[in-house]
Tab-separated table of C-alpha atoms and ligand atoms in Angstrom:
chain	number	residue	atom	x	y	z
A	10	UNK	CA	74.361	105.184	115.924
A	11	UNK	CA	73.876	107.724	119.086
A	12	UNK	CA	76.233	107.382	122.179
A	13	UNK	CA	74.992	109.166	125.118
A	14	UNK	CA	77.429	109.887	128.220
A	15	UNK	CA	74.827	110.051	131.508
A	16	UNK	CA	76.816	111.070	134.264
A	17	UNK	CA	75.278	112.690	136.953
A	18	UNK	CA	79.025	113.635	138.445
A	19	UNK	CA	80.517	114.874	135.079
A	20	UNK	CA	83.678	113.951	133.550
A	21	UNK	CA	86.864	116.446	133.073
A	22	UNK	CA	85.579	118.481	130.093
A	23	UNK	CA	89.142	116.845	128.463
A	24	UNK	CA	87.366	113.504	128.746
A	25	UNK	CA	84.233	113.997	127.012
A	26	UNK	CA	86.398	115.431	124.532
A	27	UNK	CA	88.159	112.517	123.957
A	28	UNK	CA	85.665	110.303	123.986
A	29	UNK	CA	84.133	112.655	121.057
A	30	UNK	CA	86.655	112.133	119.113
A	31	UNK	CA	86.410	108.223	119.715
A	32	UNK	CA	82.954	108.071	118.993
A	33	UNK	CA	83.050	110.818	116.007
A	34	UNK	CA	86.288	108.600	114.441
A	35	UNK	CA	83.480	105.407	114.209
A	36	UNK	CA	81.095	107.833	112.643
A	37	UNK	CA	78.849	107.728	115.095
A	38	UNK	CA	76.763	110.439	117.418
A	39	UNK	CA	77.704	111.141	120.585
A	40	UNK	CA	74.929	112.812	123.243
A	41	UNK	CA	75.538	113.951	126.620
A	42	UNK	CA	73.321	114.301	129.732
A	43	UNK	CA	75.250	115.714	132.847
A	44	UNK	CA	74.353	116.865	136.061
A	45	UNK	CA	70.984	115.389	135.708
A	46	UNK	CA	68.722	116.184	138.906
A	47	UNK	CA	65.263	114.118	137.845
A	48	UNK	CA	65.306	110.282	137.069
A	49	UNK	CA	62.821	111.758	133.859
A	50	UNK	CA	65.887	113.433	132.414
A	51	UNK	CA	68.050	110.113	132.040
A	52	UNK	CA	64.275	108.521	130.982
A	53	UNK	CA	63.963	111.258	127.916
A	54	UNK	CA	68.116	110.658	126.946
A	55	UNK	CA	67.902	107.189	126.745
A	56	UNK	CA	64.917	106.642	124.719
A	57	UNK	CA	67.191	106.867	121.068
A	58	UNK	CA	70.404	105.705	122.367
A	59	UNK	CA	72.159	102.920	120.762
A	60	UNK	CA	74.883	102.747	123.927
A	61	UNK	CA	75.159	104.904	127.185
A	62	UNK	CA	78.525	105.639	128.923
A	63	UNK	CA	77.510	105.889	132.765
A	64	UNK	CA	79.580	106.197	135.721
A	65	UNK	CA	77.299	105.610	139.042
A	66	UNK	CA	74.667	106.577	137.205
A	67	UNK	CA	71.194	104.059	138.306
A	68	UNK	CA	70.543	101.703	135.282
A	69	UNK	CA	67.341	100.184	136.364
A	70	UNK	CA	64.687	98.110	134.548
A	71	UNK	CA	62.589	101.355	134.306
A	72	UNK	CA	65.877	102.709	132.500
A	73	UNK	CA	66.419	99.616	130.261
A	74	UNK	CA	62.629	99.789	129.372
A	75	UNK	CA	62.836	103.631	128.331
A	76	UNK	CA	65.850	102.848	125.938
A	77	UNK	CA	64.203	100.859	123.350
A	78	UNK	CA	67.293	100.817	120.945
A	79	UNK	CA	70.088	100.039	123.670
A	80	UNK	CA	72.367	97.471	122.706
A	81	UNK	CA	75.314	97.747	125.197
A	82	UNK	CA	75.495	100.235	128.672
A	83	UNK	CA	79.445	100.888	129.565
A	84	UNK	CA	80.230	101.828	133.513
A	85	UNK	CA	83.061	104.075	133.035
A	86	UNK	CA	85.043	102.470	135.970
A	87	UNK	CA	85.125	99.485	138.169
A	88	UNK	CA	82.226	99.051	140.102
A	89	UNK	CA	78.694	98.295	138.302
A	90	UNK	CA	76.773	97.319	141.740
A	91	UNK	CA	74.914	100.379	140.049
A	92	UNK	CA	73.093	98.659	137.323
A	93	UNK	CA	70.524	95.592	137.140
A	94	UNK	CA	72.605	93.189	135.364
A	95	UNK	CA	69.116	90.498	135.423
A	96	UNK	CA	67.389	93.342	133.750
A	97	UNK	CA	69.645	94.347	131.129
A	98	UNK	CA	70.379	90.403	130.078
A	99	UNK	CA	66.514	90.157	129.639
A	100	UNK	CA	66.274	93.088	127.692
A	101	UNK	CA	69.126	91.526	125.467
A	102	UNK	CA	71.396	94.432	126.388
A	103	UNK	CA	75.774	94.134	127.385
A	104	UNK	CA	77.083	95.429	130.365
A	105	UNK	CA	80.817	96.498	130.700
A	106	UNK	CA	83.136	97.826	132.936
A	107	UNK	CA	86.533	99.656	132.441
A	108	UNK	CA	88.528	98.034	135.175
A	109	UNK	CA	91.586	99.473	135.701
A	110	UNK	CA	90.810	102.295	133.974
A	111	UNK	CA	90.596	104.485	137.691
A	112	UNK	CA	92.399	102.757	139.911
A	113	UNK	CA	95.161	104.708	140.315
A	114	UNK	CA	93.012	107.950	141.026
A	115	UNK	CA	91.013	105.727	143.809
A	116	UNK	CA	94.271	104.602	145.243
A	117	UNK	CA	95.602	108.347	145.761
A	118	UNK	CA	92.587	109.332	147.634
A	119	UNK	CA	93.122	106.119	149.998
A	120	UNK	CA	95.867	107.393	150.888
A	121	UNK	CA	95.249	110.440	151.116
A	122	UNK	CA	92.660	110.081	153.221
A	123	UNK	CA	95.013	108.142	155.234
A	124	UNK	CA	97.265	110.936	156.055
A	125	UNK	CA	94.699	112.890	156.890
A	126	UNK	CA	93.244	110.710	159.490
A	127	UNK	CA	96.579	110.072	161.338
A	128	UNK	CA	96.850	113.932	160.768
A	129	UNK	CA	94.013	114.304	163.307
A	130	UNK	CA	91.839	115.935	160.462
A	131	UNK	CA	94.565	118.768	159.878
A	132	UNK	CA	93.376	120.560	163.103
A	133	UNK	CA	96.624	121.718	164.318
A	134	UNK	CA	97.715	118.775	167.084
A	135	UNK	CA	100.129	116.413	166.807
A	136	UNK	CA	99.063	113.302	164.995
A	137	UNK	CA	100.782	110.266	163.861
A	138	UNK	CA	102.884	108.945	160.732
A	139	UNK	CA	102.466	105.975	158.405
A	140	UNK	CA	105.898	104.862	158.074
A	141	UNK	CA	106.142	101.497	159.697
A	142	UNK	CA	102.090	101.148	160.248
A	143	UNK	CA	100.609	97.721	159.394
A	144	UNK	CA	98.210	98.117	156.570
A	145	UNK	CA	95.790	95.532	155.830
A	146	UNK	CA	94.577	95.525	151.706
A	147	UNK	CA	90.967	93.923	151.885
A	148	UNK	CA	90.514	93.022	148.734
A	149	UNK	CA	93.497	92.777	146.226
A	150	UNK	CA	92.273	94.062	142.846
A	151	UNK	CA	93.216	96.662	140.632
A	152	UNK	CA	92.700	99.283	143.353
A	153	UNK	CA	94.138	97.326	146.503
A	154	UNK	CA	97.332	97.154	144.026
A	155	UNK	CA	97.861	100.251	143.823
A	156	UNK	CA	97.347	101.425	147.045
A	157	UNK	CA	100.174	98.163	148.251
A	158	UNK	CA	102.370	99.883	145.243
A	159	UNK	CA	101.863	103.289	146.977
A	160	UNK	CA	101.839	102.219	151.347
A	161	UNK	CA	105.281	100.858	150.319
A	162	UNK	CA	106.808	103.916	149.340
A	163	UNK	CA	105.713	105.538	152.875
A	164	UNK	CA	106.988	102.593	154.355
A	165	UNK	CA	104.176	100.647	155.705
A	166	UNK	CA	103.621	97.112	156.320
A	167	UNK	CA	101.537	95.538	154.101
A	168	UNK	CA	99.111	92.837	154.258
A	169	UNK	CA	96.285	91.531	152.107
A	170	UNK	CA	93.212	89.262	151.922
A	171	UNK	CA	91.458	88.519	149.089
A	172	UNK	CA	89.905	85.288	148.783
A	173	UNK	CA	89.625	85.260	144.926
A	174	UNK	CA	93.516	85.948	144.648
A	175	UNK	CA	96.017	83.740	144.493
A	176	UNK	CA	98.702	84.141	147.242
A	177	UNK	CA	101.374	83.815	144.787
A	178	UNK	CA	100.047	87.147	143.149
A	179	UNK	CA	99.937	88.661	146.220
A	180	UNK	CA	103.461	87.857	147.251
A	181	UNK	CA	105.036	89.009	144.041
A	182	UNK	CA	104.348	92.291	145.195
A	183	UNK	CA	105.873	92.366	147.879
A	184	UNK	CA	102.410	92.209	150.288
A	185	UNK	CA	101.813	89.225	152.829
A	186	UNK	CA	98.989	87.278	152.066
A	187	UNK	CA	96.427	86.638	155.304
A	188	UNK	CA	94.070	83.616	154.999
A	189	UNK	CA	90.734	85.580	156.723
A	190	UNK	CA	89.318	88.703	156.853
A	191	UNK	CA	89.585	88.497	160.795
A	192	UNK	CA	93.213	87.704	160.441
A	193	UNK	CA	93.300	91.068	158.373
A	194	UNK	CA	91.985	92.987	160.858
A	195	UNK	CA	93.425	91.799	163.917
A	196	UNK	CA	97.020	92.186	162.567
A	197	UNK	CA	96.216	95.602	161.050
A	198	UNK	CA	96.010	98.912	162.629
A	199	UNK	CA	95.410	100.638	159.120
A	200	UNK	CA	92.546	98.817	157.173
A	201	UNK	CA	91.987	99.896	153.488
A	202	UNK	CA	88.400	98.727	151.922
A	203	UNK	CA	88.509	97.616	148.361
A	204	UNK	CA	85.830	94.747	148.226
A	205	UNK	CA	82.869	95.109	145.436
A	206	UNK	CA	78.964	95.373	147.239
A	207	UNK	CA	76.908	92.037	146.473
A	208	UNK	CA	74.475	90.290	148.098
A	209	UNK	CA	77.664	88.319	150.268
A	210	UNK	CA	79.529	91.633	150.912
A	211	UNK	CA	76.529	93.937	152.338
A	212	UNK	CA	76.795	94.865	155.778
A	213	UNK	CA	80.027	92.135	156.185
A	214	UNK	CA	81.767	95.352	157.873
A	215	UNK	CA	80.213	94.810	161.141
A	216	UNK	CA	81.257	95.574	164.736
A	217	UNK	CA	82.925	92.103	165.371
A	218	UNK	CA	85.502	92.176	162.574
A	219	UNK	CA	86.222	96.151	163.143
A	220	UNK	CA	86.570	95.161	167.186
A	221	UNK	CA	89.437	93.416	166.247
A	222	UNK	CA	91.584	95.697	164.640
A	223	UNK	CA	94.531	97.147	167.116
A	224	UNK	CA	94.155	100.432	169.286
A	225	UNK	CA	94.718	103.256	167.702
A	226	UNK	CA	92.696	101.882	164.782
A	227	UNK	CA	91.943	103.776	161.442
A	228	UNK	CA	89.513	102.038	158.868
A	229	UNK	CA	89.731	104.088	154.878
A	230	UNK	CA	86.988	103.212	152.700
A	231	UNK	CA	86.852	103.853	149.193
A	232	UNK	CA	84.956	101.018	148.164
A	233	UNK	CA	81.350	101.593	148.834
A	234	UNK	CA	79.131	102.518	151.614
A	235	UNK	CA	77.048	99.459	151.414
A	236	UNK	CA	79.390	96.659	153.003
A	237	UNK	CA	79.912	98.942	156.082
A	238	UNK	CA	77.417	97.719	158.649
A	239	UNK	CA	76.075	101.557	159.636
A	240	UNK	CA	74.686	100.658	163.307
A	241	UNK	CA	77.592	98.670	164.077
A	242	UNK	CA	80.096	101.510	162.943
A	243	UNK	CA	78.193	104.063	165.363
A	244	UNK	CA	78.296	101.403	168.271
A	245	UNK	CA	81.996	101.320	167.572
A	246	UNK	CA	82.652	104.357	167.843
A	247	UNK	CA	80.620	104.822	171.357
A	248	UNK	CA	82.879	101.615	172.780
A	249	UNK	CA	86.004	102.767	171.046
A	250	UNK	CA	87.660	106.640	171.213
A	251	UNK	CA	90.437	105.244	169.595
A	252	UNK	CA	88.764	104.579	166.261
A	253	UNK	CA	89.128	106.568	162.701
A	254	UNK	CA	86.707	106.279	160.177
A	255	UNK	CA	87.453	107.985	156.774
A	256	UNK	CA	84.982	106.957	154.173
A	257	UNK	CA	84.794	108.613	150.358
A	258	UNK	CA	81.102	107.281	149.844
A	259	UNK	CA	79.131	109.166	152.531
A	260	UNK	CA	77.267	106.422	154.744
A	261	UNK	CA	73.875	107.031	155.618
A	262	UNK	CA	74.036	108.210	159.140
A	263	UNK	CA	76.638	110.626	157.872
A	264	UNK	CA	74.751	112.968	160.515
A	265	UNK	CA	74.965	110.876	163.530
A	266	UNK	CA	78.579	110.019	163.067
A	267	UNK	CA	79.331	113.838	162.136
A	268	UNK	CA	79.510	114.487	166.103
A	269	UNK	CA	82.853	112.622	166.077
A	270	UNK	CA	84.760	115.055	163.503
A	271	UNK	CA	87.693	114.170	165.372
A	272	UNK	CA	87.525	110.739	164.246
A	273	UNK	CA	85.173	110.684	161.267
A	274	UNK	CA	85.510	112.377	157.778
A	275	UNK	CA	83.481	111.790	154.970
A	276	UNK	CA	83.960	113.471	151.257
A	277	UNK	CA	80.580	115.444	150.173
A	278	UNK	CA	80.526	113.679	147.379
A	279	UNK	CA	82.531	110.504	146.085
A	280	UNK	CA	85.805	111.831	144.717
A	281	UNK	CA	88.021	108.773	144.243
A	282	UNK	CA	87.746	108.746	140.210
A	283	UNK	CA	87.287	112.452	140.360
A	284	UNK	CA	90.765	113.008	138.088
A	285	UNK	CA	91.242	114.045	134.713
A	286	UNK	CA	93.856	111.107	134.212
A	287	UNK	CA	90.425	108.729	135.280
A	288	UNK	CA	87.945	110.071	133.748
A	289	UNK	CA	90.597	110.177	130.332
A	290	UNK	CA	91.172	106.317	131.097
A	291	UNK	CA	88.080	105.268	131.931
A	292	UNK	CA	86.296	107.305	129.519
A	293	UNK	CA	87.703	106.477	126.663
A	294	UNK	CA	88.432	103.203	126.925
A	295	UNK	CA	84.386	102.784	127.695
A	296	UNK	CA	83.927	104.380	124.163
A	297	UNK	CA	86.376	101.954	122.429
A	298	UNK	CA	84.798	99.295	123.960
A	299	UNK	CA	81.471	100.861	122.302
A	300	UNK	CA	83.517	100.784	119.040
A	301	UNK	CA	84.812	97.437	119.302
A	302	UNK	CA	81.717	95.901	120.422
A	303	UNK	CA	79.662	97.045	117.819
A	304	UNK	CA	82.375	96.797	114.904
A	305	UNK	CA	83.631	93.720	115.541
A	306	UNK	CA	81.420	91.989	118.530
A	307	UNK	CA	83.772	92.111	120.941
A	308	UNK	CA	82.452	91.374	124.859
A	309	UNK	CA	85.667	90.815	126.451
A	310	UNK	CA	84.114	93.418	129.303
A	311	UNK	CA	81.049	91.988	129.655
A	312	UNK	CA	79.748	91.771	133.074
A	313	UNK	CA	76.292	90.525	133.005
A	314	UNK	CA	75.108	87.025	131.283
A	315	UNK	CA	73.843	86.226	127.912
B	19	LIG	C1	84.253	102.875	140.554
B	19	LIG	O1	83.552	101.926	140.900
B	19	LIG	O2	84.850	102.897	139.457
B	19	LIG	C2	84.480	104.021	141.507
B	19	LIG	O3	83.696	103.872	142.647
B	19	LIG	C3	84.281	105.391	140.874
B	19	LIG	O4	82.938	105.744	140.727
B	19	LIG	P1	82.490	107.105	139.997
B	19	LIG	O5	82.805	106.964	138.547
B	19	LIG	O6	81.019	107.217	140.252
B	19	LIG	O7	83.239	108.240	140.609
């Protein structure tokens, strides 16, 4: 049986090590592919792998078509907007996540980024603090937990909206529930992104809903670049000089919005999961669910039909 980690943003050395060990405990192979720069490359790997470990890595049907022994593809993390779940049910293959497994890591950045935006970018002048700030949570999963667990301990406010979660969830944390998305950002000056990208969520991020937020306004997005509405976010930022955009998935006008560095920050490359603790977590628990799934069946992680 050959595992093969793809990851074209490697894991902490410590990582693939453990997942080694994981893999080498079931008696199985384990390949690795990192730092791939041609689509070819992940083509060639796949082609004798029995399961792939991917982070977000493009699993496409040209992918699933190359990997004529795949059985089960694991996303090392939360999001798997990455993969074509249609494809991989018709080519009889399981998709999994690891959620959880990196949440903590994405929620630190969040915050992070944060500071650094009410900070003024670190350039010297005298910014603002995060202690008593409303923050609005959009989206109250693992992530938007974590970063609620977190904003408390500076002291913030803090509000969510997630349609999917029940308020009484949301309340036993301490965090009061909003009933709209436009009721999230009209009551929050702080807005932290933490909604999935599908078909409903694409582009939702547009100029009406960020209009609302308060002045002073300061929108953190570690969720994906995808539900931000691009055009709308560049029109904002013409009609609004008191609006902060701090994004770790650069957006694709990254250029045109670089003229407000004031205002605008965007990591090179998407650093959220980028911890050893993650890539440990999520790592290995995708290779156990490797194990488990083809020891005893196991799907509990399944994201994509039968
Ligand atoms: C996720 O969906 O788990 C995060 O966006 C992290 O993605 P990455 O593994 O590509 O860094």
């Amino acid at each position: 049986m050959k595992i093969l980690i793809a990851t074209d943003k490697p894991f902490a050395k410590i990582a693939v090590d453990g997942i080694r060990k994981e893999v080498e405990a079931a008696g199985y192979e384990l390949a690795l592919l990192e730092k791939y720069t041609e689509k070819q490359q992940l083509l060639d790997a796949v082609a004798d792998a029995n399961a792939v470990i991917i982070r977000s890595d493009i699993i496409d049907a040209e992918v699933l078509a190359a990997a004529k022994n795949l059985k089960i593809v694991v996303r090392a993390g939360a999001g798997y907007d990455n993969v074509d779940l249609d494809a991989a049910t018709k080519a009889d293959v399981c998709v999994m996540n690891t959620p959880g497994q990196n949440a903590n890591a994405v929620a630190e950045l969040a915050l992070g980024m944060m500071i650094y935006a009410v900070r003024n970018m670190f350039n010297g002048t005298s910014g603002t603090e995060l202690l008593g700030k409303k923050l609005g949570i959009h989206a109250y999963g693992n992530v938007g937990r974590n970063v609620a667990r977190i904003a408390k301990g500076f002291g913030m406010e803090v509000y969510a909206f997630d349609p999917f979660c029940p308020d009484e969830v949301i309340e036993k944390d301490g965090v009061k529930p909003l009933a709209s998305a436009e009721e999230l950002y009209s009551t929050c000056q702080v807005v932290s992104l933490h909604i999935p990208a599908t078909a409903e969520t694409k582009n939702s991020i547009n100029f009406e809903l960020l209009n609302k937020m308060p002045k002073g306004a300061l929108l953190a997005n570690t969720a994906r670049k995808e539900v931000i509405n691009e055009a709308d976010m560049e029109k904002l930022f013409e009609a609004r000089a008191d609006f902060k955009y701090v994004t770790d998935i650069m957006p694709s006008n990254h250029e045109a919005m670089s003229k407000y560095a004031d205002r605008y920050f965007s990591t090179p490359k998407k650093m959220g999961a980028q911890t050893a603790e993650a890539n440990i977590n999520a790592g290995i628990a995708a290779a156990k669910q490797i194990v488990d799934f083809f020891q005893t069946g196991n799907e509990k992680f399944r994201v994509n039909k039968k």
